[in-house]
Amino acid sequence: MAGDESSGQDGRPAVAPADIPVARSGTLSHRLPGLLAALCDRLPEDRIAVLEHVFGTITGPDDPLLSRFIAAQPAAGLAHQLTEVTRAWRAEAPDMPGAGLSLALTTGRSIPRPRPTQVVVSGPMSASLTARLTSGVAVEVIRSADTSLLIASFAAHGARDVVTEIGRAVRRGVRVDLLLEESTQASAAFASLPDEVHVWHRMGASGVLHAKLVAADRHTALLGSANLTDRALSDNIELGVVLHDPHTVEPLVDHFRWMLAPENNVMRLV
């Protein structure tokens, strides 16, 4: 019928190009690309690279290897995301091999774009929130520093992975400033670090240092309720966010740097 967009010029049904996945409903695929883009937003590059390798070895959405990989994920939110990817893959492009998804992830990882604010939690992980565990994110933020680290915590105990990563940062020339609450003896947790680490305590007796912050250079900052303790980073029910926007992180870092200036009488170097 004239004007029917489902027909070609000769009256025969229009056929999509063979290389474009078509949903079983007859509309072009749209959900699967968005889900893959969300994975690129959520995961650091090394984790995306792992996914690229896994997808590259999978024949299709019903490959048992994919099911086993999803079941092995410790983060329920990530397992849920991968399950949704599998469902969209099966519905929209069931004949596409895993290498196609691998290539899509590689493409997404190679395109620089602003990363969104990322939610982090400690404690139980549900499938309703695509969050990551605080302990791993704290290490990742420290690892991303090239020139400076500014870390604040009310309490500190254990957290060996964090302490180890701070030590590695010092060895690669990163300046480290630790703002710690004196009344909790938090500085003892970092006694093994080199002398180049600067430890600061609050001056005066009005109030305490209660902030929790890990800021890498002026581009990334982890804010949340978790202290740098083993339980807070993994077992307690804690909540935080990672900021990747320099326009937000820079004034935050400047505020804490202002407190370290001797003329402002807020913090003292131990």
GROMACS .gro file of C-alpha atoms in nm:
model
  270
    1MET     CA    1   0.000   0.000   0.000
    2ALA     CA    2   0.131   0.348  -0.086
    3GLY     CA    3   0.294   0.525   0.208
    4ASP     CA    4   0.347   0.200   0.399
    5GLU     CA    5   0.696   0.240   0.543
    6SER     CA    6   0.733  -0.138   0.587
    7SER     CA    7   0.738  -0.192   0.210
    8GLY     CA    8   1.010  -0.121  -0.047
    9GLN     CA    9   0.964   0.083  -0.360
   10ASP     CA   10   0.864  -0.227  -0.560
   11GLY     CA   11   0.596  -0.323  -0.306
   12ARG     CA   12   0.797  -0.602  -0.146
   13PRO     CA   13   0.866  -0.596   0.230
   14ALA     CA   14   1.174  -0.392   0.315
   15VAL     CA   15   1.466  -0.598   0.442
   16ALA     CA   16   1.726  -0.462   0.683
   17PRO     CA   17   2.091  -0.503   0.578
   18ALA     CA   18   2.221  -0.844   0.678
   19ASP     CA   19   2.494  -0.698   0.900
   20ILE     CA   20   2.252  -0.501   1.123
   21PRO     CA   21   2.100  -0.703   1.411
   22VAL     CA   22   1.720  -0.700   1.398
   23ALA     CA   23   1.500  -0.758   1.700
   24ARG     CA   24   1.243  -1.036   1.684
   25SER     CA   25   0.976  -0.766   1.699
   26GLY     CA   26   1.105  -0.637   1.364
   27THR     CA   27   1.259  -0.314   1.499
   28LEU     CA   28   1.629  -0.239   1.495
   29SER     CA   29   1.824  -0.335   1.807
   30HIS     CA   30   1.857  -0.055   2.062
   31ARG     CA   31   1.867  -0.199   2.416
   32LEU     CA   32   2.181  -0.411   2.381
   33PRO     CA   33   2.412  -0.121   2.282
   34GLY     CA   34   2.288   0.081   2.579
   35LEU     CA   35   2.354  -0.205   2.820
   36LEU     CA   36   2.707  -0.248   2.684
   37ALA     CA   37   2.768   0.127   2.719
   38ALA     CA   38   2.650   0.106   3.081
   39LEU     CA   39   2.911  -0.165   3.146
   40CYS     CA   40   3.181   0.066   3.008
   41ASP     CA   41   3.060   0.342   3.242
   42ARG     CA   42   3.053   0.114   3.545
   43LEU     CA   43   3.379  -0.079   3.516
   44PRO     CA   44   3.747   0.023   3.515
   45GLU     CA   45   3.945  -0.052   3.201
   46ASP     CA   46   4.106  -0.368   3.334
   47ARG     CA   47   3.767  -0.521   3.415
   48ILE     CA   48   3.627  -0.425   3.075
   49ALA     CA   49   3.929  -0.594   2.918
   50VAL     CA   50   3.839  -0.913   3.107
   51LEU     CA   51   3.484  -0.895   2.971
   52GLU     CA   52   3.617  -0.841   2.618
   53HIS     CA   53   3.821  -1.159   2.649
   54VAL     CA   54   3.529  -1.359   2.791
   55PHE     CA   55   3.284  -1.244   2.523
   56GLY     CA   56   3.547  -1.316   2.258
   57THR     CA   57   3.542  -1.685   2.355
   58ILE     CA   58   3.161  -1.720   2.371
   59THR     CA   59   2.961  -1.854   2.077
   60GLY     CA   60   2.628  -1.693   2.168
   61PRO     CA   61   2.395  -1.585   2.450
   62ASP     CA   62   2.320  -1.946   2.550
   63ASP     CA   63   2.684  -2.053   2.580
   64PRO     CA   64   2.730  -2.225   2.922
   65LEU     CA   65   3.060  -2.041   2.965
   66LEU     CA   66   2.869  -1.713   2.991
   67SER     CA   67   2.631  -1.852   3.253
   68ARG     CA   68   2.922  -1.977   3.463
   69PHE     CA   69   3.103  -1.644   3.433
   70ILE     CA   70   2.795  -1.449   3.550
   71ALA     CA   71   2.736  -1.688   3.840
   72ALA     CA   72   3.096  -1.637   3.955
   73GLN     CA   73   3.061  -1.257   3.989
   74PRO     CA   74   3.087  -1.148   4.355
   75ALA     CA   75   2.898  -0.822   4.294
   76ALA     CA   76   2.526  -0.891   4.257
   77GLY     CA   77   2.475  -0.565   4.069
   78LEU     CA   78   2.728  -0.663   3.801
   79ALA     CA   79   2.579  -1.012   3.773
   80HIS     CA   80   2.238  -0.850   3.720
   81GLN     CA   81   2.377  -0.621   3.448
   82LEU     CA   82   2.538  -0.914   3.267
   83THR     CA   83   2.213  -1.111   3.290
   84GLU     CA   84   2.028  -0.820   3.128
   85VAL     CA   85   2.293  -0.808   2.854
   86THR     CA   86   2.237  -1.179   2.791
   87ARG     CA   87   1.858  -1.134   2.770
   88ALA     CA   88   1.888  -0.843   2.527
   89TRP     CA   89   2.146  -1.034   2.322
   90ARG     CA   90   1.913  -1.335   2.297
   91ALA     CA   91   1.613  -1.119   2.205
   92GLU     CA   92   1.774  -0.872   1.966
   93ALA     CA   93   2.074  -1.039   1.804
   94PRO     CA   94   2.079  -1.412   1.886
   95ASP     CA   95   2.295  -1.498   1.585
   96MET     CA   96   2.568  -1.248   1.671
   97PRO     CA   97   2.879  -1.423   1.810
   98GLY     CA   98   3.039  -1.307   2.130
   99ALA     CA   99   3.318  -1.148   1.929
  100GLY     CA  100   3.068  -0.882   1.822
  101LEU     CA  101   2.998  -0.783   2.182
  102SER     CA  102   3.369  -0.793   2.256
  103LEU     CA  103   3.435  -0.550   1.973
  104ALA     CA  104   3.156  -0.321   2.097
  105LEU     CA  105   3.315  -0.308   2.444
  106THR     CA  106   3.656  -0.238   2.292
  107THR     CA  107   3.505   0.049   2.095
  108GLY     CA  108   3.329   0.190   2.399
  109ARG     CA  109   3.647   0.170   2.606
  110SER     CA  110   3.849   0.352   2.340
  111ILE     CA  111   3.621   0.657   2.317
  112PRO     CA  112   3.709   0.917   2.584
  113ARG     CA  113   3.400   1.053   2.757
  114PRO     CA  114   3.310   1.194   3.098
  115ARG     CA  115   3.249   0.921   3.351
  116PRO     CA  116   2.932   0.953   3.561
  117THR     CA  117   2.918   0.966   3.938
  118GLN     CA  118   2.961   0.611   4.066
  119VAL     CA  119   2.788   0.463   4.371
  120VAL     CA  120   2.992   0.249   4.611
  121VAL     CA  121   2.875   0.047   4.910
  122SER     CA  122   3.008  -0.173   5.187
  123GLY     CA  123   2.820  -0.467   5.331
  124PRO     CA  124   2.556  -0.675   5.153
  125MET     CA  125   2.534  -0.628   4.775
  126SER     CA  126   2.188  -0.642   4.615
  127ALA     CA  127   2.100  -0.666   4.247
  128SER     CA  128   1.893  -0.346   4.262
  129LEU     CA  129   2.193  -0.114   4.275
  130THR     CA  130   2.481  -0.127   4.028
  131ALA     CA  131   2.735  -0.035   4.294
  132ARG     CA  132   3.089  -0.151   4.366
  133LEU     CA  133   3.250  -0.246   4.697
  134THR     CA  134   3.422   0.041   4.880
  135SER     CA  135   3.745  -0.150   4.943
  136GLY     CA  136   3.817  -0.206   4.574
  137VAL     CA  137   3.717   0.145   4.471
  138ALA     CA  138   3.941   0.306   4.736
  139VAL     CA  139   4.241   0.115   4.602
  140GLU     CA  140   4.146   0.204   4.244
  141VAL     CA  141   4.125   0.578   4.321
  142ILE     CA  142   4.463   0.573   4.498
  143ARG     CA  143   4.613   0.386   4.203
  144SER     CA  144   4.488   0.655   3.962
  145ALA     CA  145   4.694   0.934   4.125
  146ASP     CA  146   4.986   1.072   3.926
  147THR     CA  147   5.103   1.365   4.141
  148SER     CA  148   4.908   1.391   4.467
  149LEU     CA  149   4.683   1.205   4.708
  150LEU     CA  150   4.472   1.376   4.974
  151ILE     CA  151   4.317   1.130   5.218
  152ALA     CA  152   4.101   1.207   5.521
  153SER     CA  153   3.958   0.961   5.774
  154PHE     CA  154   3.818   0.979   6.125
  155ALA     CA  155   3.936   0.628   6.214
  156ALA     CA  156   4.183   0.390   6.056
  157HIS     CA  157   4.273   0.031   6.136
  158GLY     CA  158   4.403  -0.254   5.923
  159ALA     CA  159   4.301  -0.171   5.563
  160ARG     CA  160   4.623  -0.335   5.443
  161ASP     CA  161   4.536  -0.309   5.074
  162VAL     CA  162   4.486   0.066   5.110
  163VAL     CA  163   4.811   0.111   5.304
  164THR     CA  164   5.000  -0.099   5.049
  165GLU     CA  165   4.861   0.106   4.761
  166ILE     CA  166   4.955   0.432   4.933
  167GLY     CA  167   5.310   0.300   4.970
  168ARG     CA  168   5.323   0.223   4.597
  169ALA     CA  169   5.201   0.575   4.522
  170VAL     CA  170   5.483   0.722   4.730
  171ARG     CA  171   5.740   0.512   4.546
  172ARG     CA  172   5.620   0.645   4.209
  173GLY     CA  173   5.661   1.004   4.331
  174VAL     CA  174   5.307   1.092   4.443
  175ARG     CA  175   5.279   1.342   4.730
  176VAL     CA  176   5.056   1.196   5.003
  177ASP     CA  177   4.876   1.402   5.269
  178LEU     CA  178   4.685   1.210   5.538
  179LEU     CA  179   4.434   1.413   5.741
  180LEU     CA  180   4.356   1.202   6.047
  181GLU     CA  181   4.167   1.236   6.374
  182GLU     CA  182   4.417   1.241   6.660
  183SER     CA  183   4.177   1.112   6.930
  184THR     CA  184   4.128   0.780   6.746
  185GLN     CA  185   4.503   0.717   6.700
  186ALA     CA  186   4.430   0.671   6.330
  187SER     CA  187   4.788   0.751   6.233
  188ALA     CA  188   4.908   0.419   6.381
  189ALA     CA  189   4.752   0.236   6.085
  190PHE     CA  190   4.999   0.411   5.853
  191ALA     CA  191   5.314   0.372   6.063
  192SER     CA  192   5.474   0.144   5.804
  193LEU     CA  193   5.460   0.409   5.530
  194PRO     CA  194   5.772   0.604   5.428
  195ASP     CA  195   5.864   0.930   5.600
  196GLU     CA  196   5.767   1.122   5.285
  197VAL     CA  197   5.399   1.080   5.382
  198HIS     CA  198   5.261   1.395   5.547
  199VAL     CA  199   5.029   1.331   5.845
  200TRP     CA  200   4.804   1.612   5.967
  201HIS     CA  201   4.594   1.654   6.283
  202ARG     CA  202   4.335   1.918   6.357
  203MET     CA  203   4.442   2.212   6.574
  204GLY     CA  204   4.234   2.314   6.876
  205ALA     CA  205   3.971   2.124   7.072
  206SER     CA  206   3.649   2.237   6.902
  207GLY     CA  207   3.510   1.942   6.708
  208VAL     CA  208   3.688   1.653   6.538
  209LEU     CA  209   3.803   1.562   6.190
  210HIS     CA  210   3.513   1.345   6.075
  211ALA     CA  211   3.547   1.369   5.695
  212LYS     CA  212   3.613   1.063   5.480
  213LEU     CA  213   3.784   1.143   5.153
  214VAL     CA  214   4.027   0.992   4.903
  215ALA     CA  215   4.119   1.242   4.630
  216ALA     CA  216   4.355   1.154   4.345
  217ASP     CA  217   4.523   1.460   4.192
  218ARG     CA  218   4.237   1.694   4.104
  219HIS     CA  219   4.032   1.459   3.887
  220THR     CA  220   3.882   1.184   4.106
  221ALA     CA  221   3.745   1.174   4.461
  222LEU     CA  222   3.584   0.905   4.675
  223LEU     CA  223   3.340   1.046   4.934
  224GLY     CA  224   3.137   0.840   5.177
  225SER     CA  225   3.058   0.723   5.524
  226ALA     CA  226   3.333   0.459   5.542
  227ASN     CA  227   3.643   0.510   5.753
  228LEU     CA  228   3.968   0.345   5.646
  229THR     CA  229   3.910   0.033   5.854
  230ASP     CA  230   3.874  -0.328   5.745
  231ARG     CA  231   3.511  -0.347   5.862
  232ALA     CA  232   3.405  -0.012   5.715
  233LEU     CA  233   3.556  -0.089   5.375
  234SER     CA  234   3.398  -0.433   5.345
  235ASP     CA  235   3.154  -0.548   5.617
  236ASN     CA  236   2.971  -0.247   5.763
  237ILE     CA  237   2.672  -0.103   5.581
  238GLU     CA  238   2.831   0.206   5.427
  239LEU     CA  239   2.749   0.427   5.131
  240GLY     CA  240   2.958   0.657   4.912
  241VAL     CA  241   3.013   0.803   4.568
  242VAL     CA  242   3.309   0.847   4.333
  243LEU     CA  243   3.327   1.181   4.153
  244HIS     CA  244   3.507   1.182   3.817
  245ASP     CA  245   3.431   1.542   3.719
  246PRO     CA  246   3.735   1.772   3.770
  247HIS     CA  247   3.502   2.073   3.789
  248THR     CA  248   3.357   1.921   4.108
  249VAL     CA  249   3.674   1.763   4.245
  250GLU     CA  250   3.904   2.066   4.206
  251PRO     CA  251   3.722   2.301   4.450
  252LEU     CA  252   3.685   2.011   4.695
  253VAL     CA  253   4.061   1.951   4.690
  254ASP     CA  254   4.126   2.326   4.713
  255HIS     CA  255   3.911   2.344   5.028
  256PHE     CA  256   4.116   2.076   5.204
  257ARG     CA  257   4.443   2.224   5.079
  258TRP     CA  258   4.333   2.557   5.229
  259MET     CA  259   4.297   2.384   5.566
  260LEU     CA  260   4.657   2.261   5.541
  261ALA     CA  261   4.799   2.612   5.497
  262PRO     CA  262   4.975   2.710   5.825
  263GLU     CA  263   4.834   3.063   5.822
  264ASN     CA  264   4.478   2.930   5.848
  265ASN     CA  265   4.541   2.751   6.181
  266VAL     CA  266   4.319   2.453   6.101
  267MET     CA  267   4.559   2.160   6.066
  268ARG     CA  268   4.909   2.096   6.198
  269LEU     CA  269   5.177   1.872   6.049
  270VAL     CA  270   5.268   1.589   6.286
   0.00000   0.00000   0.00000
